[in-house]
Amino acid sequence: MSKIMPLSGFPEWLPSQRLIEQEIIGRVQRTFELYGFAPLETRAVEPLDQLLRKGETSKEVYVLRRLQADDGESGSADTGQRDELGLHFDLTVPFARFVLENAGKLQFPFRRYQIQKVWRGERPQEGRYREFYQADIDIVDRDSLPAHYEAEIPLVIGDALGGLPIPPVTIQVNNRKVLEGFYRGLGIEGTEDVLRQVDKLDKIGPAKVAELLTGQGLSAAQAERVLALAEITAPDSGFADRVTRLGVSDPLLDEGLEELVRVVDTAVAEKPGLVVADLRIARGLDYYTGTVYETLLRGYERFGSISSGGRYDNLATAGRDVFPGVGISIGITRLLGILFGRDALTASRSVPTCVLVAVNSEEERPRSVAAAAALRRNGIPAEVAPSAAKFGKQIRYAERRGIPFVWFPGERDSVKDIRSGEQVDADAATWTPPEEDLRPVVSAAV
Amino acid sequence: MSKIMPLSGFPEWLPSQRLIEQEIIGRVQRTFELYGFAPLETRAVEPLDQLLRKGETSKEVYVLRRLQADDGESGSADTGQRDELGLHFDLTVPFARFVLENAGKLQFPFRRYQIQKVWRGERPQEGRYREFYQADIDIVDRDSLPAHYEAEIPLVIGDALGGLPIPPVTIQVNNRKVLEGFYRGLGIEGTEDVLRQVDKLDKIGPAKVAELLTGQGLSAAQAERVLALAEITAPDSGFADRVTRLGVSDPLLDEGLEELVRVVDTAVAEKPGLVVADLRIARGLDYYTGTVYETLLRGYERFGSISSGGRYDNLATAGRDVFPGVGISIGITRLLGILFGRDALTASRSVPTCVLVAVNSEEERPRSVAAAAALRRNGIPAEVAPSAAKFGKQIRYAERRGIPFVWFPGERDSVKDIRSGEQVDADAATWTPPEEDLRPVVSAAV
């Protein structure tokens, strides 16, 4: 028998932390709904060959088999790997599949959010898990997707994360057309190889990246300008002039610059300080074709992006059906793992209970049960004491869990605020606690 | 490449159905919190040998492997099956493991709820899935657990399911001590074999069960009384006299009757009509040792129980640490699958959006974005039209999704209720919709 112990990479929170996680997810969800995104969940599994369409991620996938898959049904051994199932490693690939599968039943443009766990067999480290929550929004349309949706995404994320008791965030934006157009304008072929090297800037610095680029066949002048572009960053549309001054010209570059200016201008108008154009952001070799996003948490920049995404034109495509989209994902577990690791979030109590109803004697328990029922009818979370112990012990039950009130059934009932010690007569049918005591309050730890 | 198609047993809802599922889960969760249950989630995976402790379920488990588990870390091939992981098939086994693992950090008695997906490799059929949601509550204590908690569970489920737009439910209760004590008092050995046959009553009827029992070595008189006990059902504690009149006496039987009377009496006092004592309910060969519960949905009895559970004394046990518990699980996906299959639930719209903000021209889009932002600041879900098409087309965008209001920015803004056609001047900073239009309303279809 395996020892009972934690599994590395599969985090489990204690109830007080789960309470915080639920509050965070609930607030993010309410923001997504304020923007009109409809809820969606997809199954946890996808056919393995669908998951492996992007060869880069193959090593991360968990493959499933039924312990006794021997009953001749489809999906068993003889049909081979084609029908094997794997756990999804993100929510974008399943969403693209869902759109293709249900296109006839959906209204386009289709705005959906999706908050689910995903699994990756990566080596665990701080902020990197094998099982974790992602909270995604995407907007897809049939045939073509207006660029204004690329400007909307940062506003949603700004509201969603800005409404949480966490440090402020900065959303870094770039546009793949700017990078590809600029490289093309420089006469560089194989923009993907260049992107791959530029992605290493944070890790190895510009000198090493320049070496790699020239090693790849770029001239020193080309490499220098690739790096000059990557150095450009601005909190407003001023970045565009700086790009132009680098003297490269290409129609795709112009198109990308125009789109990126729109994203930045919209953010400056609606949420000043939220967005920064950063022309180094590339999002690796992912499926993005337009705007790309990464999000840093102030004071925790070294942990990397907590919310990333971009525009994709070719992900949900089957024959002549094309559904371009734009989306972004918040790494909920990553965010919480980082903040929990520093005790940066706190809940005012570890249970939902607002009132513990004391029990005078086991014979009188039905009376306490009835008082608790009356409180619940008014929306007040209440539980009944586990035993008719001395009141001191019953009060300690509440104290240890942070329950603020203890109710005493009597000739006249009374309720005690165990923080102040104040006790008053009360009627369970009409009493209400102060609004701020009704539910646990989640806040940044001071 | 595998064809894009549904996977049997892995249901996926359209957004309007997911919206209903979310509302149902949210209401169940709020009821659990009203009773002071704390939130918990456990990882989706458990070590395979933990999952197989109950040999009966081994055939249902999905086993995981990493597609490229070749990097020498623990959990790879050479450490063998001991470290293999499987997807959990219920929430009770993981919860018992969590309690043992974290006993030092939890407050006992510990009340928790847990709403998660579980996976079983069973052959799919209506109401039976390979991936489905369960909503569980459990109360565990250290060393011993007072019997009054067994009487509390049906009240919680009565409130949780009674608050949903679904047909009324009946909770059938029995007590394993009644069955085992009665059989023992009859001089029968091997009560599990008897339970297994009694469990078949619904399927094959009493005559066949009597045959099986005598075939197993029971006398005709013993079999007759086993069946007489199974026939007893009552909406109140009257069942106890009927059991006593069968003339069997045993201390365990008496203990079980006393506990069952308490469960029924509590329900009669608090929620008349909710609970029925039914002495046929056995819950198979599960780990239950006291009260057991099954729940039928009126008009859908043939689909079997939608919420089952019971008391268990030996599930969370490690050496001298014993954590007896009582719990119950609502089969959320099963319930929804049955009701969706009959179009028995409906949502007033398919998106959260309350107001679509029209766009006069693409140049004026920022004005519409600002109006939508103002509405959201007051908690009103709003989205901006996808294009500056003719207003008729923009209104149809709202109509097709059931969005009730369209907002028109102008010299003075105005808002149109597209159901009535009424249009009035309005200020986005102060306008509010009727309360019932703010969010989609989920109700029973008429």
PDB file of N, CA and C in Angstrom, chain A residues 30-38 111, chain B residues 19 348-358 371-372 375-376 378-385 394-395 397-399 401-408 414-419 431-441:
ATOM      1  N   ARG A  30     -17.607  36.335 -12.172  1.00  0.00           N
ATOM      2  CA  ARG A  30     -18.600  37.420 -12.242  1.00  0.00           C
ATOM      3  C   ARG A  30     -18.142  38.513 -13.200  1.00  0.00           C
ATOM      4  N   THR A  31     -16.843  38.800 -13.221  1.00  0.00           N
ATOM      5  CA  THR A  31     -16.348  39.800 -14.183  1.00  0.00           C
ATOM      6  C   THR A  31     -16.541  39.316 -15.612  1.00  0.00           C
ATOM      7  N   PHE A  32     -16.188  38.057 -15.861  1.00  0.00           N
ATOM      8  CA  PHE A  32     -16.377  37.512 -17.215  1.00  0.00           C
ATOM      9  C   PHE A  32     -17.848  37.640 -17.626  1.00  0.00           C
ATOM     10  N   GLU A  33     -18.754  37.367 -16.699  1.00  0.00           N
ATOM     11  CA  GLU A  33     -20.182  37.446 -17.025  1.00  0.00           C
ATOM     12  C   GLU A  33     -20.622  38.892 -17.254  1.00  0.00           C
ATOM     13  N   LEU A  34     -20.009  39.834 -16.514  1.00  0.00           N
ATOM     14  CA  LEU A  34     -20.324  41.244 -16.745  1.00  0.00           C
ATOM     15  C   LEU A  34     -19.997  41.648 -18.175  1.00  0.00           C
ATOM     16  N   TYR A  35     -19.035  40.992 -18.776  1.00  0.00           N
ATOM     17  CA  TYR A  35     -18.668  41.271 -20.162  1.00  0.00           C
ATOM     18  C   TYR A  35     -19.431  40.381 -21.153  1.00  0.00           C
ATOM     19  N   GLY A  36     -20.404  39.625 -20.650  1.00  0.00           N
ATOM     20  CA  GLY A  36     -21.260  38.856 -21.545  1.00  0.00           C
ATOM     21  C   GLY A  36     -20.683  37.538 -22.035  1.00  0.00           C
ATOM     22  N   PHE A  37     -19.604  37.056 -21.407  1.00  0.00           N
ATOM     23  CA  PHE A  37     -19.091  35.749 -21.805  1.00  0.00           C
ATOM     24  C   PHE A  37     -19.995  34.665 -21.220  1.00  0.00           C
ATOM     25  N   ALA A  38     -20.352  33.689 -22.065  1.00  0.00           N
ATOM     26  CA  ALA A  38     -21.237  32.600 -21.639  1.00  0.00           C
ATOM     27  C   ALA A  38     -20.395  31.474 -21.050  1.00  0.00           C
ATOM     28  N   ARG A 111     -18.824  34.257 -27.519  1.00  0.00           N
ATOM     29  CA  ARG A 111     -17.976  34.673 -26.386  1.00  0.00           C
ATOM     30  C   ARG A 111     -18.196  33.665 -25.279  1.00  0.00           C
TER      31      ARG A 111
ATOM     32  N   LEU B  19     -25.103  26.976 -18.343  1.00  0.00           N
ATOM     33  CA  LEU B  19     -25.624  28.052 -17.501  1.00  0.00           C
ATOM     34  C   LEU B  19     -26.594  27.460 -16.458  1.00  0.00           C
ATOM     35  N   SER B 348     -33.764  31.619 -19.135  1.00  0.00           N
ATOM     36  CA  SER B 348     -34.452  32.697 -19.842  1.00  0.00           C
ATOM     37  C   SER B 348     -33.617  33.268 -20.980  1.00  0.00           C
ATOM     38  N   ARG B 349     -32.301  33.037 -20.970  1.00  0.00           N
ATOM     39  CA  ARG B 349     -31.459  33.405 -22.111  1.00  0.00           C
ATOM     40  C   ARG B 349     -30.188  32.572 -22.094  1.00  0.00           C
ATOM     41  N   SER B 350     -29.454  32.603 -23.203  1.00  0.00           N
ATOM     42  CA  SER B 350     -28.316  31.690 -23.342  1.00  0.00           C
ATOM     43  C   SER B 350     -26.986  32.356 -23.013  1.00  0.00           C
ATOM     44  N   VAL B 351     -27.018  33.626 -22.648  1.00  0.00           N
ATOM     45  CA  VAL B 351     -25.793  34.362 -22.306  1.00  0.00           C
ATOM     46  C   VAL B 351     -26.066  35.185 -21.040  1.00  0.00           C
ATOM     47  N   PRO B 352     -25.026  35.565 -20.302  1.00  0.00           N
ATOM     48  CA  PRO B 352     -25.261  36.393 -19.108  1.00  0.00           C
ATOM     49  C   PRO B 352     -25.684  37.823 -19.449  1.00  0.00           C
ATOM     50  N   THR B 353     -25.408  38.243 -20.688  1.00  0.00           N
ATOM     51  CA  THR B 353     -25.597  39.636 -21.086  1.00  0.00           C
ATOM     52  C   THR B 353     -27.027  40.131 -20.868  1.00  0.00           C
ATOM     53  N   CYS B 354     -27.139  41.274 -20.195  1.00  0.00           N
ATOM     54  CA  CYS B 354     -28.440  41.925 -19.988  1.00  0.00           C
ATOM     55  C   CYS B 354     -28.657  43.032 -21.016  1.00  0.00           C
ATOM     56  N   VAL B 355     -27.568  43.706 -21.405  1.00  0.00           N
ATOM     57  CA  VAL B 355     -27.669  44.843 -22.323  1.00  0.00           C
ATOM     58  C   VAL B 355     -26.653  44.707 -23.448  1.00  0.00           C
ATOM     59  N   LEU B 356     -27.128  44.801 -24.683  1.00  0.00           N
ATOM     60  CA  LEU B 356     -26.218  44.936 -25.820  1.00  0.00           C
ATOM     61  C   LEU B 356     -26.105  46.420 -26.155  1.00  0.00           C
ATOM     62  N   VAL B 357     -24.884  46.944 -26.141  1.00  0.00           N
ATOM     63  CA  VAL B 357     -24.691  48.349 -26.492  1.00  0.00           C
ATOM     64  C   VAL B 357     -24.426  48.442 -27.998  1.00  0.00           C
ATOM     65  N   ALA B 358     -25.300  49.145 -28.687  1.00  0.00           N
ATOM     66  CA  ALA B 358     -25.172  49.286 -30.134  1.00  0.00           C
ATOM     67  C   ALA B 358     -24.011  50.213 -30.492  1.00  0.00           C
ATOM     68  N   ALA B 371     -19.949  53.338 -22.553  1.00  0.00           N
ATOM     69  CA  ALA B 371     -21.304  53.120 -22.017  1.00  0.00           C
ATOM     70  C   ALA B 371     -21.410  51.745 -21.374  1.00  0.00           C
ATOM     71  N   ALA B 372     -20.837  50.720 -22.046  1.00  0.00           N
ATOM     72  CA  ALA B 372     -20.866  49.361 -21.487  1.00  0.00           C
ATOM     73  C   ALA B 372     -20.109  49.326 -20.154  1.00  0.00           C
ATOM     74  N   LEU B 375     -22.287  50.710 -17.411  1.00  0.00           N
ATOM     75  CA  LEU B 375     -23.312  49.745 -16.987  1.00  0.00           C
ATOM     76  C   LEU B 375     -22.692  48.677 -16.085  1.00  0.00           C
ATOM     77  N   ARG B 376     -21.530  48.160 -16.467  1.00  0.00           N
ATOM     78  CA  ARG B 376     -20.877  47.106 -15.677  1.00  0.00           C
ATOM     79  C   ARG B 376     -20.524  47.596 -14.277  1.00  0.00           C
ATOM     80  N   ASN B 378     -22.191  49.244 -12.440  1.00  0.00           N
ATOM     81  CA  ASN B 378     -23.387  49.040 -11.606  1.00  0.00           C
ATOM     82  C   ASN B 378     -23.826  47.574 -11.575  1.00  0.00           C
ATOM     83  N   GLY B 379     -22.939  46.691 -12.014  1.00  0.00           N
ATOM     84  CA  GLY B 379     -23.244  45.266 -11.919  1.00  0.00           C
ATOM     85  C   GLY B 379     -24.161  44.748 -13.010  1.00  0.00           C
ATOM     86  N   ILE B 380     -24.279  45.487 -14.103  1.00  0.00           N
ATOM     87  CA  ILE B 380     -25.163  45.071 -15.202  1.00  0.00           C
ATOM     88  C   ILE B 380     -24.332  44.448 -16.328  1.00  0.00           C
ATOM     89  N   PRO B 381     -24.527  43.147 -16.598  1.00  0.00           N
ATOM     90  CA  PRO B 381     -23.753  42.505 -17.656  1.00  0.00           C
ATOM     91  C   PRO B 381     -24.051  43.124 -19.018  1.00  0.00           C
ATOM     92  N   ALA B 382     -23.000  43.604 -19.678  1.00  0.00           N
ATOM     93  CA  ALA B 382     -23.185  44.329 -20.941  1.00  0.00           C
ATOM     94  C   ALA B 382     -22.096  43.938 -21.925  1.00  0.00           C
ATOM     95  N   GLU B 383     -22.458  43.872 -23.201  1.00  0.00           N
ATOM     96  CA  GLU B 383     -21.441  43.706 -24.226  1.00  0.00           C
ATOM     97  C   GLU B 383     -21.715  44.680 -25.358  1.00  0.00           C
ATOM     98  N   VAL B 384     -20.679  44.942 -26.148  1.00  0.00           N
ATOM     99  CA  VAL B 384     -20.767  45.910 -27.231  1.00  0.00           C
ATOM    100  C   VAL B 384     -20.980  45.146 -28.538  1.00  0.00           C
ATOM    101  N   ALA B 385     -21.820  45.689 -29.411  1.00  0.00           N
ATOM    102  CA  ALA B 385     -22.155  45.011 -30.671  1.00  0.00           C
ATOM    103  C   ALA B 385     -20.904  44.736 -31.492  1.00  0.00           C
ATOM    104  N   GLN B 394     -28.170  44.710 -35.548  1.00  0.00           N
ATOM    105  CA  GLN B 394     -27.627  44.702 -34.179  1.00  0.00           C
ATOM    106  C   GLN B 394     -28.683  44.188 -33.195  1.00  0.00           C
ATOM    107  N   ILE B 395     -29.937  44.583 -33.421  1.00  0.00           N
ATOM    108  CA  ILE B 395     -31.015  44.110 -32.537  1.00  0.00           C
ATOM    109  C   ILE B 395     -31.211  42.604 -32.690  1.00  0.00           C
ATOM    110  N   TYR B 397     -28.922  40.488 -33.275  1.00  0.00           N
ATOM    111  CA  TYR B 397     -27.836  39.865 -32.493  1.00  0.00           C
ATOM    112  C   TYR B 397     -28.317  39.631 -31.053  1.00  0.00           C
ATOM    113  N   ALA B 398     -28.988  40.635 -30.498  1.00  0.00           N
ATOM    114  CA  ALA B 398     -29.511  40.503 -29.122  1.00  0.00           C
ATOM    115  C   ALA B 398     -30.644  39.476 -29.075  1.00  0.00           C
ATOM    116  N   GLU B 399     -31.560  39.581 -30.021  1.00  0.00           N
ATOM    117  CA  GLU B 399     -32.720  38.675 -30.043  1.00  0.00           C
ATOM    118  C   GLU B 399     -32.314  37.211 -30.071  1.00  0.00           C
ATOM    119  N   ARG B 401     -29.884  35.736 -28.930  1.00  0.00           N
ATOM    120  CA  ARG B 401     -29.289  35.259 -27.670  1.00  0.00           C
ATOM    121  C   ARG B 401     -30.218  35.472 -26.473  1.00  0.00           C
ATOM    122  N   GLY B 402     -31.366  36.101 -26.691  1.00  0.00           N
ATOM    123  CA  GLY B 402     -32.278  36.372 -25.582  1.00  0.00           C
ATOM    124  C   GLY B 402     -31.875  37.563 -24.727  1.00  0.00           C
ATOM    125  N   ILE B 403     -30.949  38.402 -25.224  1.00  0.00           N
ATOM    126  CA  ILE B 403     -30.553  39.612 -24.482  1.00  0.00           C
ATOM    127  C   ILE B 403     -31.745  40.577 -24.477  1.00  0.00           C
ATOM    128  N   PRO B 404     -32.221  40.994 -23.296  1.00  0.00           N
ATOM    129  CA  PRO B 404     -33.485  41.757 -23.286  1.00  0.00           C
ATOM    130  C   PRO B 404     -33.385  43.222 -23.705  1.00  0.00           C
ATOM    131  N   PHE B 405     -32.221  43.866 -23.515  1.00  0.00           N
ATOM    132  CA  PHE B 405     -32.132  45.317 -23.767  1.00  0.00           C
ATOM    133  C   PHE B 405     -31.042  45.663 -24.785  1.00  0.00           C
ATOM    134  N   VAL B 406     -31.337  46.672 -25.620  1.00  0.00           N
ATOM    135  CA  VAL B 406     -30.307  47.234 -26.505  1.00  0.00           C
ATOM    136  C   VAL B 406     -30.142  48.713 -26.170  1.00  0.00           C
ATOM    137  N   TRP B 407     -28.902  49.112 -26.006  1.00  0.00           N
ATOM    138  CA  TRP B 407     -28.560  50.481 -25.613  1.00  0.00           C
ATOM    139  C   TRP B 407     -28.093  51.265 -26.831  1.00  0.00           C
ATOM    140  N   PHE B 408     -28.624  52.486 -27.018  1.00  0.00           N
ATOM    141  CA  PHE B 408     -28.215  53.301 -28.154  1.00  0.00           C
ATOM    142  C   PHE B 408     -27.529  54.573 -27.669  1.00  0.00           C
ATOM    143  N   SER B 414     -30.349  56.186 -25.201  1.00  0.00           N
ATOM    144  CA  SER B 414     -31.655  55.584 -24.931  1.00  0.00           C
ATOM    145  C   SER B 414     -31.501  54.073 -24.849  1.00  0.00           C
ATOM    146  N   VAL B 415     -32.487  53.429 -24.215  1.00  0.00           N
ATOM    147  CA  VAL B 415     -32.446  51.983 -24.067  1.00  0.00           C
ATOM    148  C   VAL B 415     -33.787  51.403 -24.487  1.00  0.00           C
ATOM    149  N   LYS B 416     -33.710  50.281 -25.232  1.00  0.00           N
ATOM    150  CA  LYS B 416     -34.923  49.677 -25.769  1.00  0.00           C
ATOM    151  C   LYS B 416     -35.086  48.278 -25.182  1.00  0.00           C
ATOM    152  N   ASP B 417     -36.273  48.028 -24.639  1.00  0.00           N
ATOM    153  CA  ASP B 417     -36.635  46.664 -24.242  1.00  0.00           C
ATOM    154  C   ASP B 417     -37.121  45.969 -25.509  1.00  0.00           C
ATOM    155  N   ILE B 418     -36.322  45.052 -26.052  1.00  0.00           N
ATOM    156  CA  ILE B 418     -36.673  44.536 -27.383  1.00  0.00           C
ATOM    157  C   ILE B 418     -37.818  43.531 -27.327  1.00  0.00           C
ATOM    158  N   ARG B 419     -38.278  43.175 -26.135  1.00  0.00           N
ATOM    159  CA  ARG B 419     -39.447  42.299 -26.036  1.00  0.00           C
ATOM    160  C   ARG B 419     -40.720  43.124 -26.236  1.00  0.00           C
ATOM    161  N   TRP B 431     -28.974  54.112 -14.897  1.00  0.00           N
ATOM    162  CA  TRP B 431     -30.074  53.216 -15.297  1.00  0.00           C
ATOM    163  C   TRP B 431     -29.889  51.829 -14.698  1.00  0.00           C
ATOM    164  N   THR B 432     -30.975  51.208 -14.269  1.00  0.00           N
ATOM    165  CA  THR B 432     -30.908  49.800 -13.861  1.00  0.00           C
ATOM    166  C   THR B 432     -32.094  49.058 -14.453  1.00  0.00           C
ATOM    167  N   PRO B 433     -31.874  47.794 -14.838  1.00  0.00           N
ATOM    168  CA  PRO B 433     -32.964  46.991 -15.384  1.00  0.00           C
ATOM    169  C   PRO B 433     -33.831  46.467 -14.244  1.00  0.00           C
ATOM    170  N   PRO B 434     -35.038  45.978 -14.547  1.00  0.00           N
ATOM    171  CA  PRO B 434     -35.815  45.279 -13.521  1.00  0.00           C
ATOM    172  C   PRO B 434     -34.979  44.128 -12.957  1.00  0.00           C
ATOM    173  N   GLU B 435     -35.086  43.905 -11.662  1.00  0.00           N
ATOM    174  CA  GLU B 435     -34.293  42.885 -10.962  1.00  0.00           C
ATOM    175  C   GLU B 435     -34.341  41.532 -11.687  1.00  0.00           C
ATOM    176  N   GLU B 436     -35.548  41.155 -12.184  1.00  0.00           N
ATOM    177  CA  GLU B 436     -35.681  39.813 -12.777  1.00  0.00           C
ATOM    178  C   GLU B 436     -34.993  39.696 -14.138  1.00  0.00           C
ATOM    179  N   ASP B 437     -34.586  40.833 -14.718  1.00  0.00           N
ATOM    180  CA  ASP B 437     -33.890  40.773 -16.004  1.00  0.00           C
ATOM    181  C   ASP B 437     -32.373  40.812 -15.872  1.00  0.00           C
ATOM    182  N   LEU B 438     -31.883  41.034 -14.640  1.00  0.00           N
ATOM    183  CA  LEU B 438     -30.445  41.258 -14.453  1.00  0.00           C
ATOM    184  C   LEU B 438     -29.636  40.038 -14.861  1.00  0.00           C
ATOM    185  N   ARG B 439     -30.099  38.860 -14.436  1.00  0.00           N
ATOM    186  CA  ARG B 439     -29.378  37.620 -14.776  1.00  0.00           C
ATOM    187  C   ARG B 439     -30.340  36.629 -15.431  1.00  0.00           C
ATOM    188  N   PRO B 440     -29.810  35.652 -16.150  1.00  0.00           N
ATOM    189  CA  PRO B 440     -30.674  34.618 -16.717  1.00  0.00           C
ATOM    190  C   PRO B 440     -31.424  33.904 -15.584  1.00  0.00           C
ATOM    191  N   VAL B 441     -32.683  33.595 -15.791  1.00  0.00           N
ATOM    192  CA  VAL B 441     -33.481  32.897 -14.785  1.00  0.00           C
ATOM    193  C   VAL B 441     -33.624  31.436 -15.194  1.00  0.00           C
TER     194      VAL B 441
END
